[in-house]
């Protein structure tokens, strides 16, 4: 048995209840209960529905994680929980559960950043990061390029979306072309039958002038509007909308901009390792293009398996393990969840 502490991680920032167990960078359990099916008829996540689902799923998910790892609550050395960012009500469920466990077990509690947790998840795949790294974080609510100098203490924001996150754009475009929520997997599925070169949609913030002001920033609202106008024009002309080609062209535009700017950040900062993380990092075309461009630029690409890309408790446990390893002080029991917690704050006090 390893002498590294056993960390319990709890994640409830959006619509997935995640409980993970980690020793160092070794994954022992990753139990997830998703409420996505409950949101499909609304075309997006309903915060009140998500919060109620977390309440109902918390204990069963915790029990599944313990059983998967073959441990008991008495074996746990510390509790880590997503303190933010995320949906306010959803975060409160996870933080309340974590506080209750920490008090009942008399163990230290660490409130950590959800976004940095996505980066920490990669350590469960390939071991400790050789820092510093550039992280391309792409999810439903966030699209950012980070400079991570120490996973437990330091994340610097280099660039971010100025409007829609990439995952949000996937959901909105899916609705435009008649595909169901969630948009990411449905657009990817449709794009497999399409030609990414058939329709060239715009690449936001990539002109020379834009690069001077927003070198590592993103914008996807213009791309979303371009897709809407293209579809409207086709429908007015009485032409059938080639859903597969639209999906492929849109997906290619998103992947192109994301990978181009992330590689640029690595090159200009002299960083030789990139981490691709977040829910949208499960997109096959994004993974493929990132791998290709990193290889061409001599950059090592690290990316977690699909199950560790979407929100999960294992990534929070992994970040908690890194914090514990640095011997950082635990959070106070009266800390509050923060729906807009900045990515630069890895650990709350």
Coordinates of C-alpha atoms in Angstrom, one line a residue:
X1 CA 0.0 0.0 0.0
X2 CA 1.4 3.4 -0.9
X3 CA 2.2 5.8 1.9
X4 CA 0.8 8.7 -0.2
X5 CA -2.4 10.2 1.3
X6 CA -5.8 9.1 0.0
X7 CA -7.7 12.1 -1.4
X8 CA -11.5 12.2 -1.9
X9 CA -12.6 14.6 -4.6
X10 CA -16.1 16.0 -5.1
X11 CA -17.2 17.8 -8.3
X12 CA -20.7 19.4 -8.7
X13 CA -20.1 22.6 -10.8
X14 CA -22.6 21.9 -13.5
X15 CA -24.7 18.8 -14.5
X16 CA -22.4 15.9 -13.4
X17 CA -22.0 14.7 -9.9
X18 CA -18.5 13.4 -9.6
X19 CA -16.7 11.6 -6.8
X20 CA -13.1 10.4 -7.3
X21 CA -10.4 8.8 -5.2
X22 CA -6.7 9.4 -5.9
X23 CA -3.3 8.6 -4.3
X24 CA -0.7 10.9 -5.6
X25 CA -1.2 10.6 -9.4
X26 CA -2.8 7.2 -9.2
X27 CA -6.5 7.0 -10.0
X28 CA -8.4 4.6 -7.8
X29 CA -12.0 5.5 -8.5
X30 CA -13.9 7.8 -10.8
X31 CA -17.7 7.6 -10.2
X32 CA -19.9 10.0 -12.2
X33 CA -23.7 10.5 -12.3
X34 CA -24.9 12.8 -15.1
X35 CA -28.2 14.6 -15.3
X36 CA -27.7 15.5 -18.9
X37 CA -30.8 13.5 -20.0
X38 CA -32.9 15.7 -17.7
X39 CA -31.8 18.8 -19.5
X40 CA -32.2 17.6 -23.1
X41 CA -35.8 18.8 -23.5
X42 CA -34.8 22.3 -22.4
X43 CA -31.9 22.5 -24.9
X44 CA -29.4 23.3 -22.1
X45 CA -28.6 23.0 -18.4
X46 CA -31.3 24.2 -16.0
X47 CA -29.5 25.2 -12.8
X48 CA -32.4 24.2 -10.5
X49 CA -32.7 20.8 -12.1
X50 CA -29.0 20.3 -11.9
X51 CA -28.9 21.2 -8.2
X52 CA -31.7 18.8 -7.3
X53 CA -30.0 16.0 -9.3
X54 CA -26.8 16.6 -7.3
X55 CA -28.7 16.2 -4.1
X56 CA -30.1 12.9 -5.2
X57 CA -26.9 11.5 -6.7
X58 CA -24.4 12.5 -4.1
X59 CA -24.6 9.6 -1.6
X60 CA -25.0 6.8 -4.3
X61 CA -22.1 8.2 -6.3
X62 CA -19.9 8.4 -3.1
X63 CA -20.8 4.8 -2.3
X64 CA -19.9 3.7 -5.9
X65 CA -16.5 5.4 -5.7
X66 CA -15.7 3.8 -2.4
X67 CA -16.7 0.4 -3.7
X68 CA -14.7 0.8 -6.9
X69 CA -11.5 1.8 -4.9
X70 CA -12.1 -0.9 -2.3
X71 CA -11.7 1.6 0.6
X72 CA -13.9 3.0 3.4
X73 CA -14.6 6.6 4.5
X74 CA -12.2 5.8 7.4
X75 CA -9.3 5.4 5.0
X76 CA -9.6 8.9 3.6
X77 CA -6.9 11.4 4.5
X78 CA -8.3 14.6 3.0
X79 CA -11.3 15.9 1.1
X80 CA -11.1 18.2 -1.9
X81 CA -14.1 19.9 -3.5
X82 CA -14.8 22.2 -6.4
X83 CA -15.2 25.7 -4.9
X84 CA -15.8 27.3 -8.3
X85 CA -16.4 28.4 -10.9
X86 CA -19.7 26.9 -11.9
X87 CA -23.5 27.1 -11.2
X88 CA -24.0 28.7 -7.8
X89 CA -26.6 26.2 -6.5
X90 CA -24.8 23.2 -7.9
X91 CA -21.6 24.3 -6.3
X92 CA -23.3 24.7 -2.9
X93 CA -24.4 21.0 -2.9
X94 CA -20.9 19.7 -3.4
X95 CA -19.3 22.1 -1.0
X96 CA -21.9 21.3 1.7
X97 CA -21.3 17.6 1.2
X98 CA -17.5 18.0 1.4
X99 CA -17.8 20.1 4.6
X100 CA -20.0 17.5 6.2
X101 CA -17.6 14.7 5.4
X102 CA -14.5 16.7 6.5
X103 CA -16.2 17.5 9.9
X104 CA -17.5 13.9 10.4
X105 CA -14.2 12.3 9.5
X106 CA -12.1 15.1 11.2
X107 CA -10.0 15.5 8.0
X108 CA -8.6 18.6 6.2
X109 CA -10.8 20.2 3.5
X110 CA -9.5 21.8 0.3
X111 CA -11.7 24.0 -1.8
X112 CA -10.1 24.0 -5.3
X113 CA -10.5 25.5 -8.7
X114 CA -12.6 23.5 -11.2
X115 CA -10.7 24.8 -14.2
X116 CA -7.2 24.0 -12.8
X117 CA -8.7 20.6 -11.9
X118 CA -9.2 19.8 -15.6
X119 CA -5.5 20.4 -16.1
X120 CA -4.6 18.2 -13.1
X121 CA -6.6 15.4 -14.5
X122 CA -3.9 14.8 -17.1
X123 CA -1.5 13.8 -14.3
X124 CA -3.7 10.7 -13.7
X125 CA -2.9 9.7 -17.3
X126 CA 0.8 10.2 -17.6
X127 CA 2.1 11.1 -14.1
X128 CA 3.3 14.5 -12.7
X129 CA 3.6 17.4 -15.1
X130 CA 7.0 18.7 -16.1
X131 CA 6.1 22.3 -15.5
X132 CA 5.7 24.9 -16.8
X133 CA 3.1 23.9 -19.4
X134 CA 0.6 25.7 -21.6
X135 CA -2.9 24.4 -21.0
X136 CA -5.6 24.7 -23.7
X137 CA -8.8 24.5 -21.6
X138 CA -11.9 24.0 -23.7
X139 CA -15.3 23.3 -22.0
X140 CA -19.0 24.2 -22.2
X141 CA -18.5 27.4 -20.2
X142 CA -14.8 28.2 -20.6
X143 CA -12.3 28.5 -23.3
X144 CA -8.9 29.7 -22.1
X145 CA -5.1 29.4 -22.6
X146 CA -3.3 29.1 -19.3
X147 CA 0.3 29.2 -18.3
X148 CA 0.7 26.7 -15.5
X149 CA 3.9 27.0 -13.6
X150 CA 2.9 24.9 -10.6
X151 CA -0.4 23.0 -10.7
X152 CA -1.0 23.5 -7.0
X153 CA -0.3 27.2 -6.8
X154 CA 0.1 29.1 -10.1
X155 CA -2.1 29.4 -13.1
X156 CA -1.8 32.5 -15.3
X157 CA -4.4 33.5 -17.8
X158 CA -2.9 34.1 -21.2
X159 CA -6.1 34.3 -23.3
X160 CA -9.8 33.6 -23.1
X161 CA -13.0 33.8 -25.1
X162 CA -14.5 37.2 -25.3
X163 CA -18.0 35.9 -25.8
X164 CA -19.2 32.3 -26.3
X165 CA -17.2 29.4 -25.0
X166 CA -16.4 26.7 -27.6
X167 CA -18.8 24.2 -26.0
X168 CA -21.5 26.8 -25.8
X169 CA -21.0 27.5 -29.5
X170 CA -21.3 23.8 -30.3
X171 CA -24.7 23.7 -28.4
X172 CA -26.0 26.8 -30.2
X173 CA -24.9 25.7 -33.7
X174 CA -26.4 22.2 -33.1
X175 CA -29.7 23.8 -32.4
X176 CA -29.4 25.9 -35.6
X177 CA -29.0 22.8 -37.8
X178 CA -31.6 20.7 -36.0
X179 CA -29.3 18.6 -33.8
X180 CA -30.2 17.8 -30.2
X181 CA -28.5 18.9 -27.0
X182 CA -25.7 18.4 -26.1
X183 CA -24.2 19.8 -29.2
X184 CA -20.6 18.6 -29.0
X185 CA -21.1 14.9 -29.5
X186 CA -24.0 15.4 -32.0
X187 CA -22.0 17.8 -34.2
X188 CA -19.0 15.5 -34.1
X189 CA -21.2 12.5 -35.2
X190 CA -22.7 14.5 -38.0
X191 CA -19.3 15.9 -39.1
X192 CA -18.1 12.4 -39.8
X193 CA -20.3 12.3 -42.9
X194 CA -19.4 15.8 -44.0
X195 CA -16.6 17.6 -45.8
X196 CA -14.8 20.1 -43.6
X197 CA -13.6 22.0 -46.7
X198 CA -17.1 22.3 -48.3
X199 CA -18.0 25.5 -46.3
X200 CA -15.3 27.7 -45.0
X201 CA -16.6 29.5 -42.0
X202 CA -14.7 32.5 -40.5
X203 CA -11.9 32.2 -37.9
X204 CA -12.4 34.8 -35.2
X205 CA -9.6 37.1 -34.0
X206 CA -7.0 35.7 -36.4
X207 CA -6.4 38.7 -38.6
X208 CA -3.1 40.6 -38.1
X209 CA -4.9 43.5 -36.4
X210 CA -6.8 41.2 -34.1
X211 CA -3.6 39.3 -33.2
X212 CA -2.0 42.5 -32.0
X213 CA -4.8 43.2 -29.5
X214 CA -6.1 39.7 -28.7
X215 CA -3.1 37.5 -29.4
X216 CA -4.3 34.5 -27.4
X217 CA -8.0 35.4 -27.1
X218 CA -11.0 33.7 -28.9
X219 CA -14.3 34.8 -30.2
X220 CA -17.0 32.4 -31.4
X221 CA -20.1 34.5 -31.6
X222 CA -19.2 35.7 -35.1
X223 CA -18.7 32.1 -36.2
X224 CA -22.1 31.1 -34.7
X225 CA -23.7 34.1 -36.6
X226 CA -22.0 33.1 -39.8
X227 CA -23.5 29.6 -39.5
X228 CA -26.9 31.0 -38.8
X229 CA -26.8 33.3 -41.9
X230 CA -25.5 30.5 -44.1
X231 CA -28.4 28.2 -43.0
X232 CA -31.0 31.0 -43.4
X233 CA -29.7 31.8 -47.0
X234 CA -30.0 28.1 -48.0
X235 CA -33.5 27.8 -46.5
X236 CA -34.7 31.0 -48.3
X237 CA -33.4 29.6 -51.6
X238 CA -35.4 26.4 -50.9
X239 CA -32.2 24.4 -50.8
X240 CA -31.8 21.5 -48.3
X241 CA -29.3 22.3 -45.6
X242 CA -26.3 19.9 -45.8
X243 CA -26.2 19.3 -42.1
X244 CA -23.1 17.1 -42.2
X245 CA -21.1 19.7 -44.2
X246 CA -22.2 22.6 -42.0
X247 CA -21.2 20.5 -38.9
X248 CA -17.9 19.6 -40.4
X249 CA -17.1 23.2 -41.5
X250 CA -18.0 24.6 -38.1
X251 CA -16.1 22.0 -36.2
X252 CA -13.0 22.6 -38.3
X253 CA -13.2 26.4 -37.7
X254 CA -13.3 25.9 -34.0
X255 CA -10.5 23.4 -33.9
X256 CA -8.4 25.5 -36.3
X257 CA -8.5 28.6 -34.1
X258 CA -8.0 26.8 -30.8
X259 CA -5.0 24.8 -31.9
X260 CA -3.4 27.7 -33.8
X261 CA -3.4 30.0 -30.9
X262 CA -2.4 27.4 -28.3
X263 CA 0.6 26.4 -30.4
X264 CA 1.5 30.1 -30.8
X265 CA 1.4 30.6 -27.1
X266 CA 3.8 27.6 -26.6
X267 CA 6.2 28.9 -29.2
X268 CA 6.3 32.5 -28.0
X269 CA 6.6 31.5 -24.4
X270 CA 9.3 28.9 -25.0
X271 CA 7.1 26.1 -23.5
X272 CA 7.7 22.6 -24.8
X273 CA 4.6 20.9 -23.3
X274 CA 0.9 21.5 -23.9
X275 CA -2.0 20.0 -22.0
X276 CA -5.4 19.8 -23.8
X277 CA -8.2 19.6 -21.2
X278 CA -11.9 20.2 -20.6
X279 CA -15.1 18.6 -21.9
X280 CA -14.6 19.7 -25.5
X281 CA -11.1 18.1 -25.4
X282 CA -13.0 14.9 -26.0
X283 CA -13.8 16.1 -29.5
X284 CA -11.9 13.7 -31.9
X285 CA -11.1 16.3 -34.5
X286 CA -9.8 18.8 -31.9
X287 CA -7.5 16.1 -30.5
X288 CA -6.3 15.0 -33.9
X289 CA -5.5 18.6 -35.1
X290 CA -3.8 19.5 -31.8
X291 CA -1.7 16.4 -32.0
X292 CA -0.7 17.1 -35.6
X293 CA 0.2 20.7 -35.0
X294 CA 2.1 20.0 -31.8
X295 CA 4.1 17.3 -33.5
X296 CA 5.0 19.8 -36.3
X297 CA 6.1 22.4 -33.8
X298 CA 8.1 19.9 -31.6
X299 CA 5.7 20.3 -28.7
X300 CA 4.8 17.4 -26.4
X301 CA 1.0 17.1 -26.2
X302 CA -0.5 15.6 -23.0
X303 CA -4.2 14.9 -22.9
X304 CA -6.4 12.8 -20.5
X305 CA -8.6 10.0 -21.7
X306 CA -12.1 10.8 -22.7
X307 CA -13.6 9.9 -19.3
X308 CA -11.3 12.4 -17.6
X309 CA -12.1 15.2 -20.0
X310 CA -15.6 15.9 -18.9
X311 CA -16.4 17.1 -15.3
X312 CA -15.5 14.4 -12.7
X313 CA -14.4 14.1 -9.1
X314 CA -11.1 12.4 -10.0
X315 CA -9.7 15.6 -11.4
X316 CA -10.6 17.4 -8.2
X317 CA -9.0 14.7 -6.1
X318 CA -5.9 14.9 -8.4
X319 CA -5.6 18.7 -7.8
X320 CA -6.2 18.1 -4.1
X321 CA -3.4 15.6 -4.0
X322 CA -1.0 18.1 -5.6
X323 CA -2.0 20.7 -3.0
X324 CA -1.5 18.2 -0.1
X325 CA 1.9 17.2 -1.5
X326 CA 3.0 20.9 -1.4
X327 CA 1.9 20.9 2.3
X328 CA -0.4 23.9 1.7
X329 CA -2.8 24.9 4.4
X330 CA -6.3 23.6 4.1
X331 CA -9.3 25.8 3.5
X332 CA -11.3 27.1 6.4
X333 CA -14.6 25.3 7.1
X334 CA -16.5 28.6 6.5
X335 CA -15.3 29.2 3.0
X336 CA -18.1 29.9 0.4
X337 CA -18.4 28.6 -3.1
X338 CA -17.7 31.1 -5.8
X339 CA -19.5 30.8 -9.1
X340 CA -17.0 33.2 -10.7
X341 CA -13.8 32.0 -9.0
X342 CA -10.9 33.3 -11.1
X343 CA -8.6 30.6 -12.7
X344 CA -5.6 32.3 -11.0
X345 CA -6.9 31.2 -7.6
X346 CA -6.1 27.5 -7.3
X347 CA -7.0 27.1 -3.6
X348 CA -9.5 29.0 -1.6
X349 CA -8.6 30.0 2.0

